[in-house]
């Protein structure tokens, strides 16, 4: 089979590799019908994730068809159409039992193993461990192009942003950063009845998309960003500020937008230390949340997509084939210039 293989920082290749096979009784093999690229993949190619070594197949999101099943698998059969999420879970360890499989002890202490600790989904086939507790059947009414964004970006925006931020009916919410994950937060914030959702970005195209995704207001980044947002909240600040970029300055912006008693929900992946003004924040009773997605919201989100409540397909702006995967990476790595959100890659 062919797959996209990491060969060190800045070096990847679509090449022949050994076929994916069932190695454990709880495994299945899935033929990849649709995959995509995550910002984490770009971090890996920059050499930022030391655990990813030469020879690793990249990718951690897929929709596909089961082609082989281990002897212990009971919930899936050959021919089933399934969603392969970013998080793998055994379902039995302490963290899985507590509802945070992102730290599944059985699979290595972190649920994100595809394209990280084991071979990933940017391939013609992928081996999926603990299939019964990790895979999700895709309803007939949900297309591959809709389901693929439930593997990572939509659950991330929803769980780490909306749910962790404690959004409630009537709340005002600011989303700092309108990339794929920020837009996922915008798209799902309405499920909890926010009265005002303010998208903040430096890119006009992303702000236009934010309006399509349900933002009530948009603010283009500039010298008056904080004042512009606060003025939209009667001078009070927002109830929930969701940070979806991962830079010190964007987290500081989120902190400056939240009102007393509010919450800062950090989604962004930070690669450098951030100094927060704790001397001001503590007295304002501000909460700060952060974390890795658990993908436990996928069943709920699948229902919402199937019902038409969440138009997940809006996330995909560009489509490529496996033979064009290098071009797909170039477009995604330069998303702003290419007016791209997420790419859809198929055989």
CSV table of C-alpha atoms in Angstrom, one decimal, residues 153-290:
chain,number,residue,atom,x,y,z
A,153,UNK,CA,-11.5,19.7,14.6
A,154,UNK,CA,-15.2,19.9,15.5
A,155,UNK,CA,-14.9,17.9,18.7
A,156,UNK,CA,-11.9,20.0,19.7
A,157,UNK,CA,-13.7,23.3,19.2
A,158,UNK,CA,-16.8,21.9,21.0
A,159,UNK,CA,-15.2,20.1,23.9
A,160,UNK,CA,-12.1,22.2,24.7
A,161,UNK,CA,-13.8,25.5,23.7
A,162,UNK,CA,-17.6,25.5,24.2
A,163,UNK,CA,-18.0,22.8,26.9
A,164,UNK,CA,-14.9,23.5,28.9
A,165,UNK,CA,-15.7,27.2,28.7
A,166,UNK,CA,-19.1,26.6,30.2
A,167,UNK,CA,-21.1,28.4,27.6
A,168,UNK,CA,-24.7,28.8,28.7
A,169,UNK,CA,-27.9,30.3,27.2
A,170,UNK,CA,-27.6,34.1,26.8
A,171,UNK,CA,-23.8,34.2,27.2
A,172,UNK,CA,-21.6,36.4,25.1
A,173,UNK,CA,-18.6,34.6,23.6
A,174,UNK,CA,-15.5,35.7,21.9
A,175,UNK,CA,-13.5,33.3,19.7
A,176,UNK,CA,-9.9,34.6,19.2
A,177,UNK,CA,-8.7,33.0,15.9
A,178,UNK,CA,-11.1,31.9,13.2
A,179,UNK,CA,-9.1,29.0,11.7
A,180,UNK,CA,-10.6,25.5,11.5
A,181,UNK,CA,-10.7,24.9,15.2
A,182,UNK,CA,-11.9,28.4,16.1
A,183,UNK,CA,-14.6,28.1,13.4
A,184,UNK,CA,-15.6,24.7,14.9
A,185,UNK,CA,-16.2,26.6,18.2
A,186,UNK,CA,-18.2,29.2,16.4
A,187,UNK,CA,-20.3,26.5,14.7
A,188,UNK,CA,-21.1,24.7,17.9
A,189,UNK,CA,-21.4,27.6,20.4
A,190,UNK,CA,-25.0,28.1,19.1
A,191,UNK,CA,-25.9,24.7,20.5
A,192,UNK,CA,-25.8,26.2,24.0
A,193,UNK,CA,-27.8,29.3,23.1
A,194,UNK,CA,-25.1,32.0,23.2
A,195,UNK,CA,-26.7,35.3,22.5
A,196,UNK,CA,-23.6,36.9,20.9
A,197,UNK,CA,-20.6,35.2,19.3
A,198,UNK,CA,-17.8,37.5,18.3
A,199,UNK,CA,-15.1,36.1,15.9
A,200,UNK,CA,-11.7,37.8,16.0
A,201,UNK,CA,-9.0,37.3,13.3
A,202,UNK,CA,-6.6,39.2,11.1
A,203,UNK,CA,-7.9,37.5,8.0
A,204,UNK,CA,-10.9,38.9,6.2
A,205,UNK,CA,-11.8,35.6,4.5
A,206,UNK,CA,-11.9,33.8,7.8
A,207,UNK,CA,-14.1,36.5,9.3
A,208,UNK,CA,-16.5,36.1,6.4
A,209,UNK,CA,-16.6,32.4,7.0
A,210,UNK,CA,-17.2,33.0,10.7
A,211,UNK,CA,-20.3,34.9,9.8
A,212,UNK,CA,-21.5,31.9,7.7
A,213,UNK,CA,-20.7,29.6,10.6
A,214,UNK,CA,-22.9,31.6,13.0
A,215,UNK,CA,-20.9,34.4,14.4
A,216,UNK,CA,-23.1,37.4,15.2
A,217,UNK,CA,-20.2,39.9,15.0
A,218,UNK,CA,-16.7,40.0,13.7
A,219,UNK,CA,-13.7,42.1,14.7
A,220,UNK,CA,-10.6,42.4,12.5
A,221,UNK,CA,-7.4,42.4,14.6
A,222,UNK,CA,-5.9,45.9,15.0
A,223,UNK,CA,-4.9,48.5,17.7
A,224,UNK,CA,-8.5,48.7,18.9
A,225,UNK,CA,-9.4,45.0,19.0
A,226,UNK,CA,-10.1,44.8,22.7
A,227,UNK,CA,-12.1,48.1,22.8
A,228,UNK,CA,-14.1,47.0,19.8
A,229,UNK,CA,-15.0,43.7,21.4
A,230,UNK,CA,-15.8,45.2,24.8
A,231,UNK,CA,-18.0,47.8,23.2
A,232,UNK,CA,-20.1,45.0,21.7
A,233,UNK,CA,-20.8,43.7,25.3
A,234,UNK,CA,-22.0,47.0,26.8
A,235,UNK,CA,-18.6,47.6,28.3
A,236,UNK,CA,-18.7,44.4,30.4
A,237,UNK,CA,-16.5,42.0,28.4
A,238,UNK,CA,-17.5,38.5,27.4
A,239,UNK,CA,-18.7,35.6,29.5
A,240,UNK,CA,-16.4,33.2,27.7
A,241,UNK,CA,-13.3,34.0,25.7
A,242,UNK,CA,-12.1,31.0,23.5
A,243,UNK,CA,-8.5,31.1,22.4
A,244,UNK,CA,-7.9,29.1,19.2
A,245,UNK,CA,-4.5,30.1,17.9
A,246,UNK,CA,-1.8,29.1,20.4
A,247,UNK,CA,0.3,32.3,20.6
A,248,UNK,CA,1.1,34.2,23.8
A,249,UNK,CA,-0.4,37.4,22.4
A,250,UNK,CA,-3.7,35.7,21.4
A,251,UNK,CA,-4.1,34.2,24.9
A,252,UNK,CA,-3.4,37.6,26.4
A,253,UNK,CA,-6.0,39.0,24.1
A,254,UNK,CA,-8.5,36.4,25.3
A,255,UNK,CA,-7.6,37.3,28.9
A,256,UNK,CA,-8.3,40.9,28.3
A,257,UNK,CA,-11.7,40.3,26.9
A,258,UNK,CA,-13.3,38.3,29.7
A,259,UNK,CA,-15.5,39.9,32.3
A,260,UNK,CA,-15.3,39.2,36.1
A,261,UNK,CA,-16.6,35.7,36.8
A,262,UNK,CA,-15.9,34.7,33.2
A,263,UNK,CA,-13.9,31.9,31.7
A,264,UNK,CA,-11.0,31.7,29.3
A,265,UNK,CA,-11.0,28.4,27.3
A,266,UNK,CA,-7.7,27.8,25.7
A,267,UNK,CA,-7.8,25.5,22.7
A,268,UNK,CA,-4.6,26.7,21.0
A,269,UNK,CA,-1.5,24.5,21.1
A,270,UNK,CA,1.2,26.7,22.8
A,271,UNK,CA,4.8,26.0,21.9
A,272,UNK,CA,6.3,28.7,24.1
A,273,UNK,CA,5.7,29.9,27.7
A,274,UNK,CA,3.0,32.5,28.2
A,275,UNK,CA,3.1,35.1,31.0
A,276,UNK,CA,-0.4,35.9,32.2
A,277,UNK,CA,-1.3,38.9,34.4
A,278,UNK,CA,-2.3,36.8,37.4
A,279,UNK,CA,-2.1,39.9,39.6
A,280,UNK,CA,-5.2,41.2,37.7
A,281,UNK,CA,-7.0,38.0,36.9
A,282,UNK,CA,-7.3,36.5,40.4
A,283,UNK,CA,-9.3,39.3,41.8
A,284,UNK,CA,-11.7,39.1,38.9
A,285,UNK,CA,-12.7,35.5,39.6
A,286,UNK,CA,-11.6,34.4,36.2
A,287,UNK,CA,-11.3,30.7,35.3
A,288,UNK,CA,-8.8,29.3,32.8
A,289,UNK,CA,-9.3,25.9,31.1
A,290,UNK,CA,-7.2,24.0,28.6
